[in-house]
Amino acid sequence: MTKLKVQTKMLKDDTGLIEKEVDARIKYPCYKSFDEIIDLEELKSLDGYITERIERHIQTEKDSFFWNQYRLDSAAPDKPGVREIWLTKTKPGVPYNYQDLNKPELWQPTEAADEFSDVMRFVSRLPFKATGRILIIYDNTGAEVPAHRDHLHTDICHEFLWFRTNKNKPFYMLNHKTGEKLYVDSYSAWFDSVNQFHGSNAGKGLSFSFRVDGVFSDELRKQIPKPEFNHASTPALWSWV
């Protein structure tokens, strides 16, 4: 059997230049839509519900700011202005570590989980064996989120789903070598957050999305093709094969 060639991706961010190999079948930018797997109508029905509750939060100005650490352009702000509502957080005494997003035993619901109980109910029916971090990200100030990666470990593939209930948020994947942007056209997505960059343009009015991290169900895992190397590229491979 002929061995597949690999293509090398040069990734530049505030940590410098890093070379990583990915399966030759992968072409960036890309993402895997989950619209045909999830209950799409239930997701879209949450639009007014989430909007109403975020608007309450906006009045308090107490929500934390999103931290954009691994930026393509190190001169871009690390806190661009968008805010977060945490529906789960690590348990008391457990320090937050980004690599632990997929360790459900370390996470527990926050008070906001009760406030967004319909979201939590939706999450409970997703194809996860168990969930860890659940986070809403929102903005009403016209802030953009500069292109970034989530972490630098190509041996770690976080199993997560990104959601939105409307298409107000201009969210994109970026091929930083060519400058090509691929705007997400679906309401849900799983994407390679390590070997490619992603971000969002400034939106008009209120825009938001939410992300659920955890461990996919065994049934879903059986459908996912596995790369022989660079485990973080798994969702990118699935988008092409």
Coordinates of N, CA and C in Angstrom, one line a residue:
M1 N 0.8 -1.2 0.0 CA 0.0 0.0 0.0 C 0.9 1.2 0.0
T2 N 0.6 2.2 -0.9 CA 1.4 3.4 -1.0 C 1.1 4.3 0.2
K3 N 2.2 4.7 0.8 CA 2.1 5.6 2.0 C 1.7 7.0 1.6
L4 N 0.7 7.6 2.3 CA 0.3 8.9 1.9 C 1.4 9.9 2.2
K5 N 1.5 10.9 1.3 CA 2.4 12.0 1.5 C 1.8 12.9 2.6
V6 N 2.7 13.7 3.2 CA 2.2 14.6 4.2 C 2.5 16.0 3.8
Q7 N 1.8 17.0 4.2 CA 2.0 18.4 4.0 C 2.4 19.1 5.3
T8 N 3.3 20.0 5.2 CA 3.8 20.6 6.4 C 3.2 22.0 6.5
K9 N 2.7 22.3 7.7 CA 2.1 23.6 8.0 C 3.0 24.4 8.9
M10 N 3.3 25.6 8.5 CA 4.1 26.5 9.3 C 3.1 27.4 10.1
L11 N 3.1 27.3 11.4 CA 2.2 28.0 12.3 C 3.0 29.1 13.0
K12 N 2.6 30.3 12.9 CA 3.2 31.4 13.6 C 2.3 32.1 14.5
D13 N 2.7 32.2 15.8 CA 2.0 32.9 16.8 C 2.9 33.5 17.8
D14 N 2.5 33.9 19.0 CA 3.4 34.5 19.9 C 4.4 33.6 20.5
T15 N 4.4 32.3 20.1 CA 5.4 31.3 20.6 C 6.4 31.1 19.5
G16 N 6.3 31.7 18.4 CA 7.3 31.5 17.3 C 6.8 30.6 16.2
L17 N 7.7 30.2 15.3 CA 7.4 29.3 14.2 C 7.5 27.8 14.6
I18 N 6.5 27.1 14.3 CA 6.4 25.6 14.6 C 6.0 24.9 13.4
E19 N 6.7 23.8 13.0 CA 6.4 22.9 11.9 C 5.7 21.7 12.4
K20 N 4.5 21.4 11.8 CA 3.8 20.2 12.2 C 3.3 19.5 10.9
E21 N 3.2 18.2 10.9 CA 2.8 17.5 9.7 C 1.3 17.1 9.9
V22 N 0.6 17.1 8.8 CA -0.8 16.6 8.8 C -1.0 15.7 7.6
D23 N -2.0 14.8 7.7 CA -2.4 13.9 6.6 C -2.5 14.7 5.3
A24 N -2.0 14.2 4.3 CA -2.0 14.9 3.0 C -3.4 15.1 2.4
R25 N -4.4 14.4 2.9 CA -5.8 14.6 2.5 C -6.4 15.9 3.1
I26 N -5.8 16.4 4.1 CA -6.4 17.6 4.8 C -6.0 18.9 4.0
K27 N -6.9 19.7 3.8 CA -6.7 21.0 3.2 C -7.3 22.1 4.1
Y28 N -6.6 23.0 4.5 CA -7.1 24.1 5.4 C -7.4 25.3 4.6
P29 N -8.5 26.1 5.0 CA -9.3 26.0 6.2 C -10.4 24.9 6.0
C30 N -10.9 24.4 7.1 CA -12.0 23.4 7.0 C -12.6 23.2 8.4
Y31 N -13.8 22.6 8.4 CA -14.5 22.3 9.7 C -15.5 21.2 9.4
K32 N -16.0 20.5 10.4 CA -17.0 19.5 10.3 C -18.3 20.0 10.9
S33 N -19.3 20.1 10.0 CA -20.6 20.5 10.5 C -21.3 19.3 11.2
F34 N -22.0 19.6 12.3 CA -22.8 18.6 13.0 C -24.3 18.8 12.9
D35 N -24.7 19.7 11.9 CA -26.1 20.0 11.8 C -27.0 18.8 11.5
E36 N -26.4 17.8 10.8 CA -27.2 16.6 10.5 C -27.1 15.5 11.6
I37 N -26.4 15.8 12.6 CA -26.2 14.8 13.7 C -27.0 15.2 14.9
I38 N -27.1 16.5 15.2 CA -27.7 17.1 16.4 C -29.2 17.4 16.0
D39 N -30.0 17.8 17.0 CA -31.3 18.2 16.8 C -31.3 19.7 16.5
L40 N -31.2 20.0 15.2 CA -30.9 21.4 14.8 C -32.1 22.3 15.2
E41 N -33.3 21.8 15.0 CA -34.5 22.6 15.4 C -34.5 23.0 16.8
E42 N -34.1 22.1 17.7 CA -34.1 22.4 19.1 C -33.0 23.5 19.4
L43 N -31.9 23.3 18.7 CA -30.8 24.3 18.9 C -31.3 25.7 18.5
K44 N -31.9 25.8 17.3 CA -32.4 27.1 16.8 C -33.5 27.7 17.7
S45 N -34.3 26.8 18.3 CA -35.4 27.3 19.2 C -34.9 28.0 20.5
L46 N -33.6 27.8 20.8 CA -33.0 28.4 22.0 C -32.6 29.8 21.7
D47 N -32.7 30.3 20.5 CA -32.2 31.7 20.2 C -32.7 32.8 21.1
G48 N -34.1 32.9 21.2 CA -34.6 34.0 22.0 C -34.3 33.7 23.5
Y49 N -34.4 32.5 23.9 CA -34.1 32.1 25.3 C -32.7 32.6 25.7
I50 N -31.7 32.3 24.9 CA -30.3 32.6 25.3 C -30.1 34.1 25.1
T51 N -30.7 34.7 24.1 CA -30.6 36.2 23.9 C -31.1 36.9 25.1
E52 N -32.3 36.6 25.6 CA -32.9 37.2 26.7 C -32.0 37.2 28.0
R53 N -31.4 36.0 28.2 CA -30.5 35.9 29.4 C -29.2 36.6 29.3
I54 N -28.6 36.6 28.1 CA -27.4 37.3 27.8 C -27.6 38.8 28.0
E55 N -28.7 39.3 27.6 CA -29.0 40.7 27.7 C -29.1 41.1 29.2
R56 N -29.6 40.2 30.0 CA -29.6 40.5 31.5 C -28.1 40.6 32.0
H57 N -27.3 39.7 31.5 CA -25.9 39.7 31.9 C -25.2 41.0 31.5
I58 N -25.5 41.5 30.3 CA -24.9 42.7 29.8 C -25.1 43.8 30.7
Q59 N -26.2 43.9 31.4 CA -26.6 45.0 32.3 C -25.6 45.0 33.5
T60 N -25.2 43.8 33.9 CA -24.3 43.7 35.1 C -22.9 44.0 34.9
E61 N -22.4 43.7 33.6 CA -21.0 43.9 33.3 C -20.0 43.2 34.2
K62 N -20.5 42.0 34.7 CA -19.7 41.3 35.6 C -19.0 40.0 35.0
D63 N -19.4 39.7 33.8 CA -18.9 38.5 33.1 C -17.4 38.7 32.7
S64 N -16.6 37.6 32.8 CA -15.2 37.7 32.5 C -15.0 37.9 31.0
F65 N -13.8 38.4 30.7 CA -13.4 38.6 29.3 C -12.7 37.4 28.7
F66 N -13.0 37.1 27.5 CA -12.4 36.0 26.8 C -10.9 36.3 26.6
W67 N -10.0 35.3 26.9 CA -8.6 35.4 26.8 C -8.1 34.8 25.5
N68 N -7.5 35.5 24.7 CA -7.0 35.1 23.3 C -5.5 34.9 23.4
Q69 N -5.1 33.8 23.9 CA -3.6 33.6 24.2 C -2.8 33.4 22.9
Y70 N -3.1 32.4 22.1 CA -2.2 32.0 21.0 C -2.6 32.6 19.7
R71 N -2.3 33.9 19.6 CA -2.8 34.7 18.5 C -1.8 34.6 17.3
L72 N -2.3 34.6 16.1 CA -1.5 34.7 14.9 C -0.6 35.9 14.9
D73 N -1.2 37.0 15.3 CA -0.5 38.3 15.4 C -0.3 38.6 16.9
S74 N 0.9 38.5 17.3 CA 1.1 38.7 18.8 C 0.8 40.2 19.2
A75 N 0.7 41.1 18.2 CA 0.4 42.5 18.6 C -1.1 42.7 18.8
A76 N -1.9 41.7 18.4 CA -3.4 41.8 18.6 C -3.6 41.7 20.1
P77 N -4.7 42.3 20.6 CA -5.0 42.2 22.0 C -5.3 40.8 22.5
D78 N -4.8 40.4 23.7 CA -5.1 39.1 24.2 C -6.5 39.0 24.9
K79 N -7.1 40.2 25.2 CA -8.4 40.3 25.6 C -9.2 41.3 24.7
P80 N -9.7 40.7 23.6 CA -10.3 41.6 22.6 C -11.6 42.3 23.0
G81 N -12.3 41.9 24.1 CA -13.5 42.6 24.5 C -14.7 41.7 24.6
V82 N -14.7 40.5 24.0 CA -15.9 39.7 24.1 C -15.9 39.0 25.5
R83 N -17.1 38.7 25.9 CA -17.3 38.2 27.3 C -17.7 36.7 27.3
E84 N -17.6 36.1 28.5 CA -17.9 34.7 28.7 C -18.9 34.5 29.8
I85 N -19.7 33.5 29.7 CA -20.6 33.0 30.8 C -20.3 31.5 30.9
W86 N -19.7 31.2 32.1 CA -19.3 29.8 32.3 C -20.5 29.0 32.9
L87 N -20.9 28.0 32.2 CA -22.0 27.1 32.7 C -21.5 26.0 33.6
T88 N -20.2 25.7 33.4 CA -19.5 24.8 34.3 C -18.1 25.4 34.6
K89 N -17.6 25.0 35.8 CA -16.2 25.4 36.1 C -15.6 24.2 36.9
T90 N -14.2 24.3 37.0 CA -13.6 23.2 37.7 C -14.0 23.2 39.2
K91 N -14.0 22.0 39.8 CA -14.4 21.9 41.1 C -13.5 22.6 42.1
P92 N -14.0 22.9 43.3 CA -13.1 23.6 44.3 C -11.8 22.9 44.5
G93 N -10.7 23.6 44.5 CA -9.4 23.0 44.7 C -8.8 22.5 43.5
V94 N -9.5 22.5 42.3 CA -8.9 22.0 41.1 C -8.5 23.2 40.2
P95 N -7.3 23.5 40.0 CA -6.8 24.6 39.2 C -7.3 24.5 37.7
Y96 N -7.6 25.6 37.1 CA -8.0 25.5 35.7 C -6.8 25.2 34.8
N97 N -6.9 24.2 34.0 CA -5.9 23.9 33.0 C -6.6 23.6 31.7
Y98 N -6.2 24.3 30.7 CA -6.9 24.2 29.4 C -6.8 22.7 28.9
Q99 N -5.8 22.0 29.2 CA -5.7 20.6 28.7 C -6.7 19.7 29.4
D100 N -7.4 20.2 30.5 CA -8.4 19.4 31.2 C -9.8 19.6 30.8
L101 N -10.0 20.2 29.6 CA -11.4 20.5 29.2 C -12.2 19.2 29.0
N102 N -11.5 18.2 28.6 CA -12.2 16.9 28.3 C -12.1 15.9 29.5
K103 N -12.0 16.4 30.7 CA -11.9 15.5 31.8 C -13.2 15.8 32.7
P104 N -14.3 15.2 32.4 CA -15.6 15.5 33.0 C -15.5 15.5 34.6
E105 N -14.7 14.6 35.1 CA -14.7 14.4 36.5 C -14.2 15.6 37.3
L106 N -13.6 16.6 36.6 CA -13.0 17.8 37.2 C -14.0 18.9 37.2
W107 N -15.1 18.8 36.5 CA -16.0 19.9 36.3 C -17.3 19.8 37.0
Q108 N -17.9 20.9 37.3 CA -19.3 20.9 37.9 C -20.1 22.1 37.4
P109 N -21.4 22.1 37.5 CA -22.2 23.2 37.0 C -22.0 24.5 37.9
T110 N -22.2 25.6 37.3 CA -22.2 26.9 38.0 C -23.6 27.4 38.3
E111 N -23.7 28.5 39.0 CA -25.1 29.0 39.2 C -25.7 29.4 37.8
A112 N -24.9 29.8 36.9 CA -25.4 30.2 35.5 C -26.0 29.0 34.8
A113 N -25.6 27.7 35.2 CA -26.2 26.6 34.6 C -27.7 26.5 34.9
D114 N -28.1 26.9 36.1 CA -29.6 26.9 36.4 C -30.3 28.0 35.6
E115 N -29.6 29.1 35.4 CA -30.2 30.2 34.6 C -30.4 29.8 33.2
F116 N -29.5 29.0 32.7 CA -29.5 28.6 31.3 C -29.9 27.1 31.3
S117 N -30.9 26.7 32.0 CA -31.2 25.3 32.2 C -31.7 24.6 30.9
D118 N -32.3 25.4 30.0 CA -32.7 24.8 28.7 C -31.5 24.5 27.8
V119 N -30.4 25.3 28.0 CA -29.2 25.0 27.3 C -28.6 23.7 27.8
M120 N -28.6 23.6 29.1 CA -28.0 22.4 29.7 C -28.9 21.1 29.4
R121 N -30.2 21.3 29.2 CA -31.0 20.2 28.8 C -30.7 19.8 27.3
F122 N -30.4 20.8 26.5 CA -30.0 20.5 25.1 C -28.7 19.8 25.1
V123 N -27.8 20.2 25.9 CA -26.4 19.6 26.0 C -26.5 18.1 26.5
S124 N -27.5 17.9 27.4 CA -27.6 16.5 27.9 C -28.0 15.5 26.8
R125 N -28.5 16.0 25.7 CA -29.0 15.1 24.6 C -28.0 15.0 23.5
L126 N -26.8 15.6 23.6 CA -25.8 15.6 22.6 C -25.0 14.3 22.6
P127 N -24.3 14.0 21.5 CA -23.6 12.7 21.5 C -22.3 12.7 22.3
F128 N -22.4 13.0 23.6 CA -21.3 13.0 24.5 C -21.5 11.9 25.5
K129 N -20.5 11.2 25.9 CA -20.5 10.2 27.0 C -20.6 11.0 28.3
A130 N -19.9 12.1 28.4 CA -19.8 13.0 29.5 C -19.3 14.3 29.1
T131 N -19.6 15.4 29.8 CA -19.2 16.7 29.4 C -18.3 17.4 30.5
G132 N -17.4 18.3 30.0 CA -16.6 19.0 30.9 C -16.9 20.5 30.9
R133 N -16.1 21.3 30.2 CA -16.4 22.7 30.2 C -17.5 23.0 29.2
I134 N -18.4 23.9 29.7 CA -19.5 24.4 28.9 C -19.5 26.0 29.0
L135 N -19.4 26.7 27.9 CA -19.0 28.1 27.9 C -19.8 28.8 26.9
I136 N -20.4 30.0 27.2 CA -21.0 30.9 26.3 C -20.1 32.1 26.1
I137 N -19.9 32.4 24.8 CA -19.1 33.6 24.5 C -20.0 34.6 23.7
Y138 N -20.0 35.8 24.2 CA -20.9 36.8 23.5 C -20.3 38.2 23.4
D139 N -20.9 39.0 22.5 CA -20.4 40.4 22.3 C -21.5 41.2 21.8
N140 N -21.6 42.5 22.3 CA -22.6 43.4 21.7 C -21.9 44.8 21.5
T141 N -20.6 44.7 21.4 CA -19.8 46.0 21.2 C -19.1 46.1 19.9
G142 N -19.3 45.1 19.0 CA -18.7 45.2 17.7 C -17.2 44.8 17.8
A143 N -16.8 44.0 18.8 CA -15.4 43.5 18.9 C -15.2 42.3 18.0
E144 N -14.0 42.2 17.5 CA -13.6 41.0 16.7 C -12.7 40.2 17.6
V145 N -12.7 38.9 17.3 CA -11.7 38.0 18.0 C -10.6 37.7 17.0
P146 N -9.4 38.2 17.2 CA -8.3 37.9 16.2 C -8.0 36.5 16.0
A147 N -7.5 36.1 14.9 CA -7.2 34.7 14.6 C -6.3 34.1 15.6
H148 N -6.6 32.9 16.1 CA -5.8 32.3 17.1 C -6.0 30.8 17.1
R149 N -5.1 30.1 17.8 CA -5.3 28.7 18.1 C -5.6 28.5 19.5
D150 N -6.2 27.4 19.9 CA -6.6 27.2 21.3 C -5.5 26.7 22.1
H151 N -4.6 25.8 21.6 CA -3.4 25.4 22.3 C -2.4 24.9 21.3
L152 N -1.3 24.4 21.8 CA -0.1 24.1 20.9 C 0.2 22.6 20.9
H153 N -0.6 21.7 21.5 CA -0.3 20.3 21.6 C -0.9 19.5 20.5
T154 N -0.2 19.1 19.5 CA -0.8 18.3 18.4 C -1.1 16.9 18.8
D155 N -0.6 16.4 19.9 CA -1.0 15.1 20.4 C -2.3 15.1 21.2
I156 N -2.9 16.2 21.4 CA -4.2 16.3 22.1 C -5.3 16.8 21.2
C157 N -6.3 16.0 21.1 CA -7.5 16.4 20.3 C -8.7 16.5 21.2
H158 N -9.1 17.7 21.5 CA -10.3 17.9 22.4 C -11.5 17.6 21.6
E159 N -12.4 16.8 22.2 CA -13.7 16.5 21.6 C -14.7 17.6 22.1
F160 N -15.1 18.4 21.2 CA -16.0 19.5 21.6 C -16.9 19.8 20.4
L161 N -17.9 20.6 20.7 CA -18.8 21.1 19.7 C -19.1 22.5 19.9
W162 N -19.0 23.3 18.8 CA -19.3 24.7 18.8 C -20.7 24.9 18.2
F163 N -21.4 25.8 18.9 CA -22.8 26.0 18.5 C -23.2 27.5 18.4
R164 N -24.1 27.8 17.5 CA -24.8 29.1 17.5 C -26.3 28.9 17.2
T165 N -27.1 29.8 17.6 CA -28.6 29.6 17.4 C -29.1 30.5 16.3
N166 N -28.2 31.4 15.8 CA -28.5 32.2 14.6 C -27.1 32.5 13.9
K167 N -27.2 33.2 12.8 CA -25.9 33.3 12.0 C -25.4 34.8 12.1
N168 N -25.6 35.4 13.3 CA -25.2 36.8 13.5 C -23.7 36.8 13.7
K169 N -23.1 35.8 14.2 CA -21.6 35.8 14.5 C -20.8 35.3 13.2
P170 N -20.0 36.2 12.7 CA -19.2 35.9 11.5 C -17.9 35.1 11.9
F171 N -18.1 33.8 12.1 CA -17.0 33.0 12.6 C -16.3 32.3 11.5
Y172 N -15.0 32.2 11.5 CA -14.2 31.7 10.4 C -13.0 30.8 10.8
M173 N -12.6 30.0 9.8 CA -11.4 29.2 9.9 C -10.4 29.9 8.9
L174 N -9.1 29.9 9.2 CA -8.2 30.7 8.4 C -7.0 29.8 8.0
N175 N -6.7 29.8 6.7 CA -5.4 29.3 6.2 C -4.4 30.5 6.3
H176 N -3.6 30.5 7.3 CA -2.7 31.7 7.5 C -1.7 31.9 6.4
K177 N -1.3 30.8 5.7 CA -0.3 30.9 4.6 C -0.9 31.6 3.4
T178 N -2.2 31.3 3.1 CA -2.7 31.9 1.9 C -3.6 33.1 2.2
G179 N -4.0 33.2 3.5 CA -5.0 34.3 3.9 C -6.4 33.9 3.6
E180 N -6.7 32.7 3.1 CA -8.0 32.3 2.8 C -8.8 32.1 4.1
K181 N -10.0 32.7 4.2 CA -10.9 32.5 5.3 C -12.1 31.6 4.8
L182 N -12.5 30.7 5.6 CA -13.7 29.9 5.4 C -14.7 30.2 6.5
Y183 N -15.8 30.9 6.1 CA -16.8 31.3 7.1 C -17.7 30.1 7.4
V184 N -17.9 29.8 8.7 CA -18.7 28.7 9.1 C -20.2 29.0 8.7
D185 N -20.8 28.2 7.9 CA -22.1 28.4 7.4 C -23.1 27.6 8.1
S186 N -22.7 26.7 9.0 CA -23.6 25.9 9.8 C -23.9 26.4 11.2
Y187 N -24.7 25.8 11.9 CA -25.1 26.2 13.3 C -24.2 25.4 14.3
S188 N -23.5 24.4 13.8 CA -22.7 23.6 14.7 C -21.4 23.2 14.0
A189 N -20.4 23.0 14.8 CA -19.1 22.6 14.1 C -18.1 22.0 15.1
W190 N -17.3 21.1 14.6 CA -16.1 20.6 15.3 C -15.0 20.9 14.3
F191 N -13.9 21.5 14.8 CA -12.8 21.9 13.9 C -11.4 21.7 14.6
D192 N -10.4 21.7 13.8 CA -9.0 21.6 14.2 C -8.6 23.0 14.8
S193 N -8.5 23.0 16.1 CA -8.2 24.3 16.7 C -6.7 24.4 17.1
V194 N -5.9 23.5 16.6 CA -4.5 23.5 16.9 C -3.6 23.8 15.6
N195 N -3.9 23.1 14.5 CA -3.1 23.2 13.3 C -3.6 24.3 12.4
Q196 N -4.8 24.9 12.7 CA -5.3 26.0 11.9 C -5.8 27.1 12.9
F197 N -5.9 28.3 12.4 CA -6.3 29.4 13.2 C -7.8 29.6 13.0
H198 N -8.5 30.3 13.9 CA -9.9 30.6 13.8 C -10.1 31.9 14.5
G199 N -11.2 32.6 14.2 CA -11.6 33.8 14.8 C -12.9 34.3 14.4
S200 N -13.3 35.5 14.7 CA -14.6 36.1 14.3 C -14.4 37.5 14.0
N201 N -15.1 37.9 13.0 CA -15.2 39.4 12.6 C -16.1 40.1 13.6
A202 N -16.0 41.4 13.6 CA -17.0 42.2 14.3 C -18.4 42.0 13.8
G203 N -19.3 41.8 14.7 CA -20.7 41.6 14.4 C -21.5 42.8 14.6
K204 N -22.8 42.8 14.2 CA -23.7 43.9 14.4 C -24.7 43.5 15.5
G205 N -24.8 44.3 16.5 CA -25.7 44.0 17.6 C -25.1 42.8 18.4
L206 N -26.0 42.1 19.0 CA -25.5 41.0 19.9 C -25.2 39.7 19.0
S207 N -24.1 39.1 19.3 CA -23.7 37.9 18.6 C -23.2 37.0 19.7
F208 N -23.4 35.7 19.6 CA -22.9 34.7 20.6 C -22.8 33.3 20.0
S209 N -22.1 32.5 20.8 CA -21.9 31.1 20.5 C -21.7 30.4 21.8
F210 N -21.8 29.1 21.8 CA -21.4 28.4 23.0 C -20.7 27.1 22.6
R211 N -19.9 26.6 23.5 CA -19.0 25.5 23.2 C -19.2 24.5 24.3
V212 N -19.2 23.2 23.9 CA -19.3 22.1 24.9 C -18.1 21.2 24.7
D213 N -17.3 21.0 25.7 CA -16.2 20.1 25.7 C -16.5 18.8 26.5
G214 N -15.9 17.7 26.1 CA -16.2 16.5 26.9 C -15.6 15.3 26.2
V215 N -16.3 14.2 26.3 CA -15.9 12.9 25.7 C -17.1 12.4 24.9
F216 N -16.8 12.3 23.6 CA -17.8 11.9 22.6 C -18.3 10.5 23.0
S217 N -19.5 10.2 22.6 CA -20.1 8.8 22.8 C -19.4 7.8 22.0
D218 N -19.4 6.6 22.5 CA -18.7 5.5 21.7 C -19.3 5.4 20.3
E219 N -20.6 5.5 20.2 CA -21.2 5.5 18.8 C -20.7 6.5 17.9
L220 N -20.5 7.7 18.4 CA -20.0 8.8 17.5 C -18.5 8.5 17.2
R221 N -17.8 8.1 18.2 CA -16.4 7.9 18.0 C -16.1 6.8 16.9
K222 N -17.0 5.9 16.7 CA -16.9 4.9 15.7 C -16.9 5.5 14.3
Q223 N -17.6 6.6 14.2 CA -17.7 7.2 12.8 C -16.6 8.1 12.5
I224 N -15.7 8.4 13.4 CA -14.6 9.4 13.2 C -13.4 8.8 12.7
P225 N -12.9 9.2 11.5 CA -11.6 8.6 11.0 C -10.4 9.2 11.9
K226 N -9.4 8.3 12.1 CA -8.3 8.7 13.0 C -7.0 8.9 12.1
P227 N -6.4 10.0 12.2 CA -5.1 10.2 11.5 C -4.0 9.4 12.2
E228 N -3.0 9.0 11.4 CA -1.9 8.2 12.0 C -1.0 9.0 12.8
F229 N -1.0 10.3 12.7 CA -0.2 11.2 13.5 C -0.9 12.6 13.6
N230 N -0.4 13.4 14.4 CA -1.0 14.7 14.7 C -2.5 14.6 15.0
H231 N -2.7 14.0 16.2 CA -4.1 13.7 16.7 C -5.0 14.9 16.7
A232 N -4.5 16.1 16.9 CA -5.3 17.3 16.9 C -6.0 17.6 15.6
S233 N -5.5 17.0 14.5 CA -6.0 17.2 13.2 C -7.2 16.3 12.9
T234 N -7.7 15.6 13.8 CA -8.8 14.6 13.6 C -10.0 15.3 13.0
P235 N -10.5 16.4 13.6 CA -11.7 17.0 12.9 C -11.5 17.5 11.5
A236 N -10.3 17.9 11.2 CA -9.9 18.3 9.9 C -10.0 17.2 8.9
L237 N -9.4 16.0 9.3 CA -9.5 14.8 8.5 C -10.9 14.4 8.2
W238 N -11.7 14.4 9.3 CA -13.1 14.0 9.1 C -13.9 14.9 8.1
S239 N -13.5 16.1 8.0 CA -14.2 17.1 7.1 C -13.9 16.8 5.7
W240 N -12.9 15.9 5.4 CA -12.5 15.6 4.1 C -12.7 14.2 3.7
V241 N -12.8 13.3 4.6 CA -13.0 11.9 4.2 C -14.3 11.3 4.7

